[in-house]
Structure formats: structure tokens, C-alpha cells
PDB file of C-alpha atoms in Angstrom:
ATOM      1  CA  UNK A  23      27.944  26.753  11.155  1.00  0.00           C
ATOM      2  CA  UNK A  24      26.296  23.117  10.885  1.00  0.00           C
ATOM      3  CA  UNK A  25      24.598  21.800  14.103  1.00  0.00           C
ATOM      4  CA  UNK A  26      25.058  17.951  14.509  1.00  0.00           C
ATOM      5  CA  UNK A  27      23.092  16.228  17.572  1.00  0.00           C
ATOM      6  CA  UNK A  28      24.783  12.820  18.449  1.00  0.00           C
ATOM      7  CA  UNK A  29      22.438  10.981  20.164  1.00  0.00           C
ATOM      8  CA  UNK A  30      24.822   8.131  21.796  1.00  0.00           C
ATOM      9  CA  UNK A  31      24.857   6.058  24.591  1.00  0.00           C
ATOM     10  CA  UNK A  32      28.553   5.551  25.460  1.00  0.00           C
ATOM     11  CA  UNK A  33      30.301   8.512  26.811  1.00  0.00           C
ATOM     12  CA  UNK A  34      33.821   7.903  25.603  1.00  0.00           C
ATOM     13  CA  UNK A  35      32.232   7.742  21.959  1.00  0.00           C
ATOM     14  CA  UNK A  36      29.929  10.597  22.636  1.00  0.00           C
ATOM     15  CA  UNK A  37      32.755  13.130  23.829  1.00  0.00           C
ATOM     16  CA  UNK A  38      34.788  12.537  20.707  1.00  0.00           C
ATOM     17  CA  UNK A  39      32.408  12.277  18.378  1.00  0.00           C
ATOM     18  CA  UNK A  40      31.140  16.301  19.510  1.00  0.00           C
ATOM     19  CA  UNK A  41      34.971  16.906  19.863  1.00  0.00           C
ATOM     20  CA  UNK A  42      35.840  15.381  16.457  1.00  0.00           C
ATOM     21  CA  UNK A  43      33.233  17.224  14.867  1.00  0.00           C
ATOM     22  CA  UNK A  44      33.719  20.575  16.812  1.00  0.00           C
ATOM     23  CA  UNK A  45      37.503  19.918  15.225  1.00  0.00           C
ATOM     24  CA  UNK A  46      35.829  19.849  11.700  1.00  0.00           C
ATOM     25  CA  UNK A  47      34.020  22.766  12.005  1.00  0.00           C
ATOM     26  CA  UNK A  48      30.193  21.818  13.066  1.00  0.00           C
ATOM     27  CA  UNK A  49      28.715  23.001  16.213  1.00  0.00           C
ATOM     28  CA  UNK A  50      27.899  19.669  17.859  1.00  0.00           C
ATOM     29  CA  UNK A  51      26.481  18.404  20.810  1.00  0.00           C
ATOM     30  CA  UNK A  52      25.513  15.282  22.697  1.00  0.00           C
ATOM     31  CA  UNK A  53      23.135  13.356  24.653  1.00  0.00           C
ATOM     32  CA  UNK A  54      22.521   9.620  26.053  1.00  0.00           C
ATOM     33  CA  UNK A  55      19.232   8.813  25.354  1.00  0.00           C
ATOM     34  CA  UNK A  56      16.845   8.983  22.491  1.00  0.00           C
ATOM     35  CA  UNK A  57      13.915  10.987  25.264  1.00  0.00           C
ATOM     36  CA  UNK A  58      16.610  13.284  25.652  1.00  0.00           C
ATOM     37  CA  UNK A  59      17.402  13.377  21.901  1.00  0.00           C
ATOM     38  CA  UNK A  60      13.529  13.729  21.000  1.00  0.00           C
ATOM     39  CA  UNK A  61      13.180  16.813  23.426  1.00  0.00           C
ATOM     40  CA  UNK A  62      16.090  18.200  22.115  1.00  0.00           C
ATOM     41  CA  UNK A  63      15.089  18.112  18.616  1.00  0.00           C
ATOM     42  CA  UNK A  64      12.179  19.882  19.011  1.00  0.00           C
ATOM     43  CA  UNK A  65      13.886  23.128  21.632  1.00  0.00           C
ATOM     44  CA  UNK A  66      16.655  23.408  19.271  1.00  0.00           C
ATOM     45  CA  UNK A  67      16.890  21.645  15.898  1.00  0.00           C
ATOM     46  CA  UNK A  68      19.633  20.587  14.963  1.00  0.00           C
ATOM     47  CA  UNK A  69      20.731  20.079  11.027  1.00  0.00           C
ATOM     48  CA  UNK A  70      21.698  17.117  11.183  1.00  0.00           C
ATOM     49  CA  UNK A  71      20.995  13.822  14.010  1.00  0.00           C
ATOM     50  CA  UNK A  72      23.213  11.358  14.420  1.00  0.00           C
ATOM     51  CA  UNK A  73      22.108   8.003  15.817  1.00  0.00           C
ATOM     52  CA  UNK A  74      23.186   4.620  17.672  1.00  0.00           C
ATOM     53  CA  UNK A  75      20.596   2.011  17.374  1.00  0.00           C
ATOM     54  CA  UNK A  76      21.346   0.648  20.636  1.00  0.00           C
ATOM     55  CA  UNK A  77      20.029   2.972  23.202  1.00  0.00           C
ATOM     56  CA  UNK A  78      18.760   2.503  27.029  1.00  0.00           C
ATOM     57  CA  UNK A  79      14.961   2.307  26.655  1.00  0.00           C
ATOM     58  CA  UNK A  80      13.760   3.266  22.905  1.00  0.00           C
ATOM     59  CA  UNK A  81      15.912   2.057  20.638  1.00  0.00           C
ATOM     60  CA  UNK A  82      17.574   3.689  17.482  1.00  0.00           C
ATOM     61  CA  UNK A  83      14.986   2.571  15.313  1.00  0.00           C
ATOM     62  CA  UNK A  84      12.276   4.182  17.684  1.00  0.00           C
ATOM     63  CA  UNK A  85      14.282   7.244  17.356  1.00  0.00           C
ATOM     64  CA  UNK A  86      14.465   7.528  13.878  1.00  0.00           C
ATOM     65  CA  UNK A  87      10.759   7.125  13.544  1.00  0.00           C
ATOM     66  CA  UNK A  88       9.436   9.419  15.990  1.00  0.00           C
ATOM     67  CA  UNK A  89      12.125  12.019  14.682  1.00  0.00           C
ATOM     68  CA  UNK A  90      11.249  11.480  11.037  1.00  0.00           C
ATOM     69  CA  UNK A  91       7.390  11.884  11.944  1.00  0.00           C
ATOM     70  CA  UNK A  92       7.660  15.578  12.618  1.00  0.00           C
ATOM     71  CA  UNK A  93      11.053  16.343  11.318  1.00  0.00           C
ATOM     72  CA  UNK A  94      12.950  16.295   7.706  1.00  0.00           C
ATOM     73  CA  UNK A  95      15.868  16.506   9.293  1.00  0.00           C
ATOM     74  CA  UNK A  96      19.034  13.958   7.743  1.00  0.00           C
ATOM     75  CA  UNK A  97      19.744  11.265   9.614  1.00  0.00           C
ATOM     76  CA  UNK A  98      22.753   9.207  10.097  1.00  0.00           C
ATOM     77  CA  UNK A  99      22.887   6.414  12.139  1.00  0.00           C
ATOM     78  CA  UNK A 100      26.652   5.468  13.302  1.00  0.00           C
ATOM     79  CA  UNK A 101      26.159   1.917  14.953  1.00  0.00           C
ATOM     80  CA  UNK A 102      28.606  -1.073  15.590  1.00  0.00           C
ATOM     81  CA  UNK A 103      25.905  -3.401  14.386  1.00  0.00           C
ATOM     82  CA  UNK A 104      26.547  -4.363  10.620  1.00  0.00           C
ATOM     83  CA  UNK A 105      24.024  -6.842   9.887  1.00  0.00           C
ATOM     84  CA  UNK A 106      21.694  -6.535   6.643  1.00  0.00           C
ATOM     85  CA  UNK A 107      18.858  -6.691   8.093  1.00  0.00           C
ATOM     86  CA  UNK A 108      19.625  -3.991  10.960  1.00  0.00           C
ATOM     87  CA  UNK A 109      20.806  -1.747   8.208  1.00  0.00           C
ATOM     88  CA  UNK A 110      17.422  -2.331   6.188  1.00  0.00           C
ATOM     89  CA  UNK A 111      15.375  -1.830   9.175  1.00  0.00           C
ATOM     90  CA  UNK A 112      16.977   1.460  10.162  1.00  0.00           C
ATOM     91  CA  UNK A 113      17.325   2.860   6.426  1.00  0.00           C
ATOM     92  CA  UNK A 114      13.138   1.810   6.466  1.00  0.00           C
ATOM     93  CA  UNK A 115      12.785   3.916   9.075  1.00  0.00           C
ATOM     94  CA  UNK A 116      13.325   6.745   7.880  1.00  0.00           C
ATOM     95  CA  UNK A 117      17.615   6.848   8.198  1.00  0.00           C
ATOM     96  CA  UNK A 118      19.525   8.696   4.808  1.00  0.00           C
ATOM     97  CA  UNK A 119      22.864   6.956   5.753  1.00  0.00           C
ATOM     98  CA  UNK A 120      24.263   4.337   7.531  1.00  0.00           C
ATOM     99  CA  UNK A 121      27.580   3.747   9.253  1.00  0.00           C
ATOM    100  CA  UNK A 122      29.461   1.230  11.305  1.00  0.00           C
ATOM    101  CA  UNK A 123      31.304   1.682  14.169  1.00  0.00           C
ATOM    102  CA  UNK A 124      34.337   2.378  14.162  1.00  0.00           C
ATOM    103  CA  UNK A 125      34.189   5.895  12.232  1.00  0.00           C
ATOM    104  CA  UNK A 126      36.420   7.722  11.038  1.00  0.00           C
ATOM    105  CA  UNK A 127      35.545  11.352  11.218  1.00  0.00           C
ATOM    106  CA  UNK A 128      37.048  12.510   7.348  1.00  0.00           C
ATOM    107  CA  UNK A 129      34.229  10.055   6.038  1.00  0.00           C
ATOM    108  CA  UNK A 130      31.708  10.832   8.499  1.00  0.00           C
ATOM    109  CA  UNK A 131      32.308  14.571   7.688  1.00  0.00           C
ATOM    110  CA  UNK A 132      32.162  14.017   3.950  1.00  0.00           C
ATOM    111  CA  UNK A 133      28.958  12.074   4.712  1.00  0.00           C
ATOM    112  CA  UNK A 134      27.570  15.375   6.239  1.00  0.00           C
ATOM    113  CA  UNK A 135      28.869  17.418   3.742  1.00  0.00           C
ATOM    114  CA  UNK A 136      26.923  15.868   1.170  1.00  0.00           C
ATOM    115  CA  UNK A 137      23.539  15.919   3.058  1.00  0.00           C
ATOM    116  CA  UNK A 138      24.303  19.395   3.573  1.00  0.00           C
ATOM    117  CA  UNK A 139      24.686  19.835  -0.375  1.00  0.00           C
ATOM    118  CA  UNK A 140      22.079  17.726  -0.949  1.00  0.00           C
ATOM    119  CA  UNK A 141      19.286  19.654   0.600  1.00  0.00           C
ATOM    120  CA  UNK A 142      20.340  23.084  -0.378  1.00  0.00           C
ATOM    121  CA  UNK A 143      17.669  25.086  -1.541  1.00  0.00           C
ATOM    122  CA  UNK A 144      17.825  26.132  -5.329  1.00  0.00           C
ATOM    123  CA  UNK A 145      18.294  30.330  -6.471  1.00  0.00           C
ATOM    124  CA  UNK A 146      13.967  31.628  -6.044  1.00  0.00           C
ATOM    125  CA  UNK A 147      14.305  33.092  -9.450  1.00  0.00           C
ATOM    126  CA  UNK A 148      15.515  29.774 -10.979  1.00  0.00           C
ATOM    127  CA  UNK A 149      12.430  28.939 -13.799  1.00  0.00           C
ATOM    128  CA  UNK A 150      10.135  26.585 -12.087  1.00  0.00           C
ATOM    129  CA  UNK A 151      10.280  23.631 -14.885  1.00  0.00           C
ATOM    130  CA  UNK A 152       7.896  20.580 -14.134  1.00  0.00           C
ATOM    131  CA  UNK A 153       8.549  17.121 -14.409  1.00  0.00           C
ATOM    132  CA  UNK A 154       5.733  14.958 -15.896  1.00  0.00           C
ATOM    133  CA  UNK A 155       5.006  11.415 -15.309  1.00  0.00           C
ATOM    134  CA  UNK A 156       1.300  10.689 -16.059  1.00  0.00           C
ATOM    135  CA  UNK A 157      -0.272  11.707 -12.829  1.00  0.00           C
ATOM    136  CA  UNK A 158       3.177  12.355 -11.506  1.00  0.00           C
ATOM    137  CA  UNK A 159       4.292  15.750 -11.101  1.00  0.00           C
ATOM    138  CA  UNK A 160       7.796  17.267  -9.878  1.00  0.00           C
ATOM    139  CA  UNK A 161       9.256  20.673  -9.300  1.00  0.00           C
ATOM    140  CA  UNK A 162      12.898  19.894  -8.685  1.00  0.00           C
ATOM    141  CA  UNK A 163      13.247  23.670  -8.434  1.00  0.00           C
ATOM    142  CA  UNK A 164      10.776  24.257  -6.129  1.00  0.00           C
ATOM    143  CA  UNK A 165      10.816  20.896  -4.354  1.00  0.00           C
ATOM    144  CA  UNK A 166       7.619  19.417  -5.037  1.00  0.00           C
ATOM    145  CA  UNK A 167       5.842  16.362  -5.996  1.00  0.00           C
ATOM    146  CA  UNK A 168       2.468  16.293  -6.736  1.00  0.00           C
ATOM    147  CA  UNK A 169       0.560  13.132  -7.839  1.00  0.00           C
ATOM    148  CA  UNK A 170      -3.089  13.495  -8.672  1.00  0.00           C
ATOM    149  CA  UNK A 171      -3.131  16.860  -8.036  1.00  0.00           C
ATOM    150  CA  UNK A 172      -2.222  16.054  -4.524  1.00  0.00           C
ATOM    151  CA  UNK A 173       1.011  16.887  -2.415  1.00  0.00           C
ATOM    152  CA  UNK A 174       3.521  14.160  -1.712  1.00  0.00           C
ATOM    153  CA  UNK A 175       5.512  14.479   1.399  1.00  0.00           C
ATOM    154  CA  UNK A 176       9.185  12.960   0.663  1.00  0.00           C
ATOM    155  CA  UNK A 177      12.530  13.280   2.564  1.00  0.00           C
ATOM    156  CA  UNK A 178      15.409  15.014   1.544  1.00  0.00           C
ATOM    157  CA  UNK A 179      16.437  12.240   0.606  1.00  0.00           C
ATOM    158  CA  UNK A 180      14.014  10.564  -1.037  1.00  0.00           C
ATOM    159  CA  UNK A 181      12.758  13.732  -2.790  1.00  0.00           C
ATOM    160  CA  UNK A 182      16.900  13.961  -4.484  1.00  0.00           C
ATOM    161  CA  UNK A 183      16.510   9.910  -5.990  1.00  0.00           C
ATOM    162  CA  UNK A 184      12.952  10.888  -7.704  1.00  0.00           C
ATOM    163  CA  UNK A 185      14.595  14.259  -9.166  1.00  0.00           C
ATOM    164  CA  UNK A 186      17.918  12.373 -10.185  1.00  0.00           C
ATOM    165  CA  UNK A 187      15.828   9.891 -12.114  1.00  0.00           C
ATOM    166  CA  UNK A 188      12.902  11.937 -13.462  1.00  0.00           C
ATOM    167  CA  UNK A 189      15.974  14.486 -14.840  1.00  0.00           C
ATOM    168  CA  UNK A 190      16.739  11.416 -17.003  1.00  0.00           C
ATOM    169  CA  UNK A 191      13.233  10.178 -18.228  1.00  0.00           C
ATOM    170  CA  UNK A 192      13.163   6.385 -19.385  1.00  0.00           C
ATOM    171  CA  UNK A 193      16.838   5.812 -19.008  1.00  0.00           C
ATOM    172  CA  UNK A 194      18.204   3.140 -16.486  1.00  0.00           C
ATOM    173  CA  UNK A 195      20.782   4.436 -13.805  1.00  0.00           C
ATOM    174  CA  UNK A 196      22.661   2.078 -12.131  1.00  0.00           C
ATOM    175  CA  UNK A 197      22.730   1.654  -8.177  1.00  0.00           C
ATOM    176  CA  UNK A 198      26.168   2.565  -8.100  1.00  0.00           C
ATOM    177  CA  UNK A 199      25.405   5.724 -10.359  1.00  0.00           C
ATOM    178  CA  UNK A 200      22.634   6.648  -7.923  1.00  0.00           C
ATOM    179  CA  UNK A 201      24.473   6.384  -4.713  1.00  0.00           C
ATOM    180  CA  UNK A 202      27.159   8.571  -6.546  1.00  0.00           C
ATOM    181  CA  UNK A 203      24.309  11.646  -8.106  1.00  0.00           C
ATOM    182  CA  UNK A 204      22.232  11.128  -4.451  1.00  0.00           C
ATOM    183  CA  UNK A 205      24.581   9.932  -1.880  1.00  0.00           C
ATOM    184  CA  UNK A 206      27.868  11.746  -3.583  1.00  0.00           C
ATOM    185  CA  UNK A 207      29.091   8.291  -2.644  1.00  0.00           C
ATOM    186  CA  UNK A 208      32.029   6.862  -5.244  1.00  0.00           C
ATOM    187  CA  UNK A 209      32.061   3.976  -3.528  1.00  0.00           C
ATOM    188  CA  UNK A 210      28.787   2.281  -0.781  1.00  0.00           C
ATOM    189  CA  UNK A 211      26.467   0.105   0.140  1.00  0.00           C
ATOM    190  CA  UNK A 212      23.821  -0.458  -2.862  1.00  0.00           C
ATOM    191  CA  UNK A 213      21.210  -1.151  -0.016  1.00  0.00           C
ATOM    192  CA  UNK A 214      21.081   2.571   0.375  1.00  0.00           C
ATOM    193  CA  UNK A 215      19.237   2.640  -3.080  1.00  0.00           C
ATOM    194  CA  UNK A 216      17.189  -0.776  -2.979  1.00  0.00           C
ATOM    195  CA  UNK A 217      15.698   0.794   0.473  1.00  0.00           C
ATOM    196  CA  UNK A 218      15.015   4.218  -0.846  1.00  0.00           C
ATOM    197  CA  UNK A 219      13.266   3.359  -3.449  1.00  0.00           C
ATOM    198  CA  UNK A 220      11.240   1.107  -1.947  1.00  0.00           C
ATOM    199  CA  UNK A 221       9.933   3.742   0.218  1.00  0.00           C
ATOM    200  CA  UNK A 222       9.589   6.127  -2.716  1.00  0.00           C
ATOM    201  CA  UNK A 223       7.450   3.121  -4.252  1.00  0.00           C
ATOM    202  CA  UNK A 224       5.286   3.386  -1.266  1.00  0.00           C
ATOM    203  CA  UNK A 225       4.496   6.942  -1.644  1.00  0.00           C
ATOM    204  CA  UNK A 226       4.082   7.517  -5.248  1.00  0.00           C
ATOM    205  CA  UNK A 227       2.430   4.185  -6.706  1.00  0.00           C
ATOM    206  CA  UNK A 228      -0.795   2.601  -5.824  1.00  0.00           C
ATOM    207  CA  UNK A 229       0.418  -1.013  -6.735  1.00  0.00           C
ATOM    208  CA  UNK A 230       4.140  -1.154  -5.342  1.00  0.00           C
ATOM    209  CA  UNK A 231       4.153  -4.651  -6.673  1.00  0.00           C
ATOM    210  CA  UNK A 232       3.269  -3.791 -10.362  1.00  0.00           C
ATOM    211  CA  UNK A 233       5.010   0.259 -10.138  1.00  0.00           C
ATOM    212  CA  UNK A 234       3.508   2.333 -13.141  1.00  0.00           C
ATOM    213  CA  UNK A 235       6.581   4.830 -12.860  1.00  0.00           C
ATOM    214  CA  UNK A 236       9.539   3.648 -10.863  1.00  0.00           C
ATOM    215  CA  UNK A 237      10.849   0.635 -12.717  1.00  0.00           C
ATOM    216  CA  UNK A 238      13.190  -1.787 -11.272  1.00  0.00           C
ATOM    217  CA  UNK A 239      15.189  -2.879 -14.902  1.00  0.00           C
ATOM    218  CA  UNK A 240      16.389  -6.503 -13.063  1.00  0.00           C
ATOM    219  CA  UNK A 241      20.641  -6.303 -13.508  1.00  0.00           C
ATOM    220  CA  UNK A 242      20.423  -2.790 -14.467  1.00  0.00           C
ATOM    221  CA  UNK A 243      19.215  -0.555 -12.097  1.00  0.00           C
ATOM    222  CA  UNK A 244      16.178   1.342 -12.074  1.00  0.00           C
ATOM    223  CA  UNK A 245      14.539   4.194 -14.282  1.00  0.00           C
ATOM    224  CA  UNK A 246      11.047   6.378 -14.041  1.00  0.00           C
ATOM    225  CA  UNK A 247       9.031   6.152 -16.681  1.00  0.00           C
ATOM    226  CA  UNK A 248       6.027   8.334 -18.818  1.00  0.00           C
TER     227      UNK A 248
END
């Protein structure tokens, strides 16, 4: 059974968000705060955190930072604030999805469903094949990236986008394919994929302004390079 943590200040939306999930099968549980939702993290993990951005004392984003510091856990922020730039900020935190309040618990549960298939580990005895890119390297089997010899911590997330376009070397994918191969999203918001790889840029090129392997083809989409 899937554990979900709903970190949420309002009661009412609390209770039927665990209740509504508990109805689709997860174990869930709640708390008001993100202190409380930090502590519990870290006594019992959950596999999955949900997360309102506006909380008494630290904030969503706060949250989302201190949890993704010491934990690859997904996160989902469910918020009734919509604006671009408060998406952005929590997605560049360190959030895998984003949605706004009101929810409606068949799409949040799909949501989780494909997080959950997203970071299922692989068979061990699949062959280990190798990815690579220059001084790039990537095990999708094995879930690694390596560049310069050195490890290269990614999220879930993040790690599923450089796999999805290293799989198809040199060939553009569209946003809208991308959110559909990472996300399993037929239809969402392309800022998922403009924020992710942004991130990704941070981590695996030393010039994110002039990116030697993650290519943004302007119209297009984007594509990783040799």
C-alpha cells in the first residue's frame, strides 16, 4: 500500500483529502504544519508528500526545500494559488507536480499513480547499457548519471527527463511529448518541462547559458546531444 503525507493547513481539506485517498486505496495521513510535516518525514517516510504552499510559519516552498535536501521523495504540491510565477518557484524547488485547488481526487490519484510508475526500480538482471554523451554518462537501468567520472545526484524526476531524452540521442521531443513519456500527462502545463530542465541544466552543464548537451531547439522542444 502507498503512503501519502498531506501536509495542509485547513482541516476540512485535510480530512478529505486522507479520506479521499484512504477511499482510493493509499494509506494516508495528515498534518498542519510543515515542522510537523518535516519531523514526520524523517520517523516515518512516507512515498509520496503532498503540499500547500500556504502554511502557518514556513511556507510550502520552505517545505519543499528542506524535504528535497535529504529526501527523493515525489512531491506534489496541491495549492489554490495558480499564478506562474508561484508555480515556477515551487516546481524550482524541488516540486515534480503541481496542482490547483480545487482537486479532484481521480486526477490527483492518476497523478500519484504515475510517480509511483515512474520511480519503479528496473528487473537487477536487466543488462546495464550506458548512455554516452561526451563526459556524460547514464545508466537508465541502474539509475545513474555520471559526468566526469563523478556522480550526479538527480530526482526522480529529473533523473526520468535525462533518460527519456538520452534514449532518443539528437532527436527533438516536444514539451507536450515529454510531459506525456515523464509526467504520463496527455494533457498539462508545459512549465513542468521548461522548469525541469532548467534544473537538469544546472546539474549537468558547466555553462547553463551555452548547454553542451541539453539543447533547447527554439519552437521545437528540446533534445540531448553527443
Amino acid at each position: 500500500m502507498t503512503g501519502v503525507l498531506v501536509i495542509e493547513d485547513d482541516d476540512r481539506i485535510r480530512l478529505s483529502l486522507v479520506l479521499a485517498l484512504e477511499d482510493e486505496g493509499y494509506e494516508a495521513r495528515g498534518v498542519a504544519t510543515a515542522e510537523e510535516g518535516l519531523v514526520e518525514q524523517r520517523s516515518r517516510p512516507a512515498d509520496t508528500v503532498l503540499v500547500d504552499l500556504m502554511l502557518p510559519g514556513v511556507d510550502g516552498f520552505e517545505c519543499i526545500r528542506q524535504l528535497r535536501r535529504h529526501d527523493g521523495v515525489p512531491i506534489v504540491v496541491v495549492s489554490a494559488r495558480d499564478d506562474t510565477h508561484d508555480i515556477v518557484a515551487a516546481l524550482e524547488a524541488g516540486a515534480d507536480d503541481y496542482l490547483v485547488k480545487p482537486v479532484a481526487i481521480k486526477e490527483l490519484s492518476a497523478r500519484l499513480r504515475a510517480l509511483r510508475r515512474r520511480g519503479r526500480t528496473l528487473d537487477p538482471e536487466v543488462t546495464m547499457t550506458t548512455l554516452v554523451f561526451g563526459a556524460l554518462e547514464i545508466v537508465p537501468d541502474g539509475g545513474e548519471v555520471r559526468l566526469h567520472g563523478e556522480p550526479v545526484a538527480l530526482t526522480r524526476t529529473e533523473f526520468r527527463l535525462l533518460c527519456e531524452l538520452a534514449q532518443h540521442p539528437g532527436r527533438i521531443l516536444s514539451r507536450q511529448q515529454l510531459l506525456q513519456r515523464v509526467w504520463d500527462h496527455t494533457v498539462g502545463d508545459e512549465r513542468l518541462v521548461d522548469v525541469h530542465v532548467g534544473r537538469l541544466r544546472q546539474k549537468i552543464e558547466h555553462d547553463t547559458a551555452r548547454p553542451r548537451y541539453l539543447l533547447t531547439v527554439r519552437g521545437l522542444g528540446y533534445k540531448l546531444q553527443r
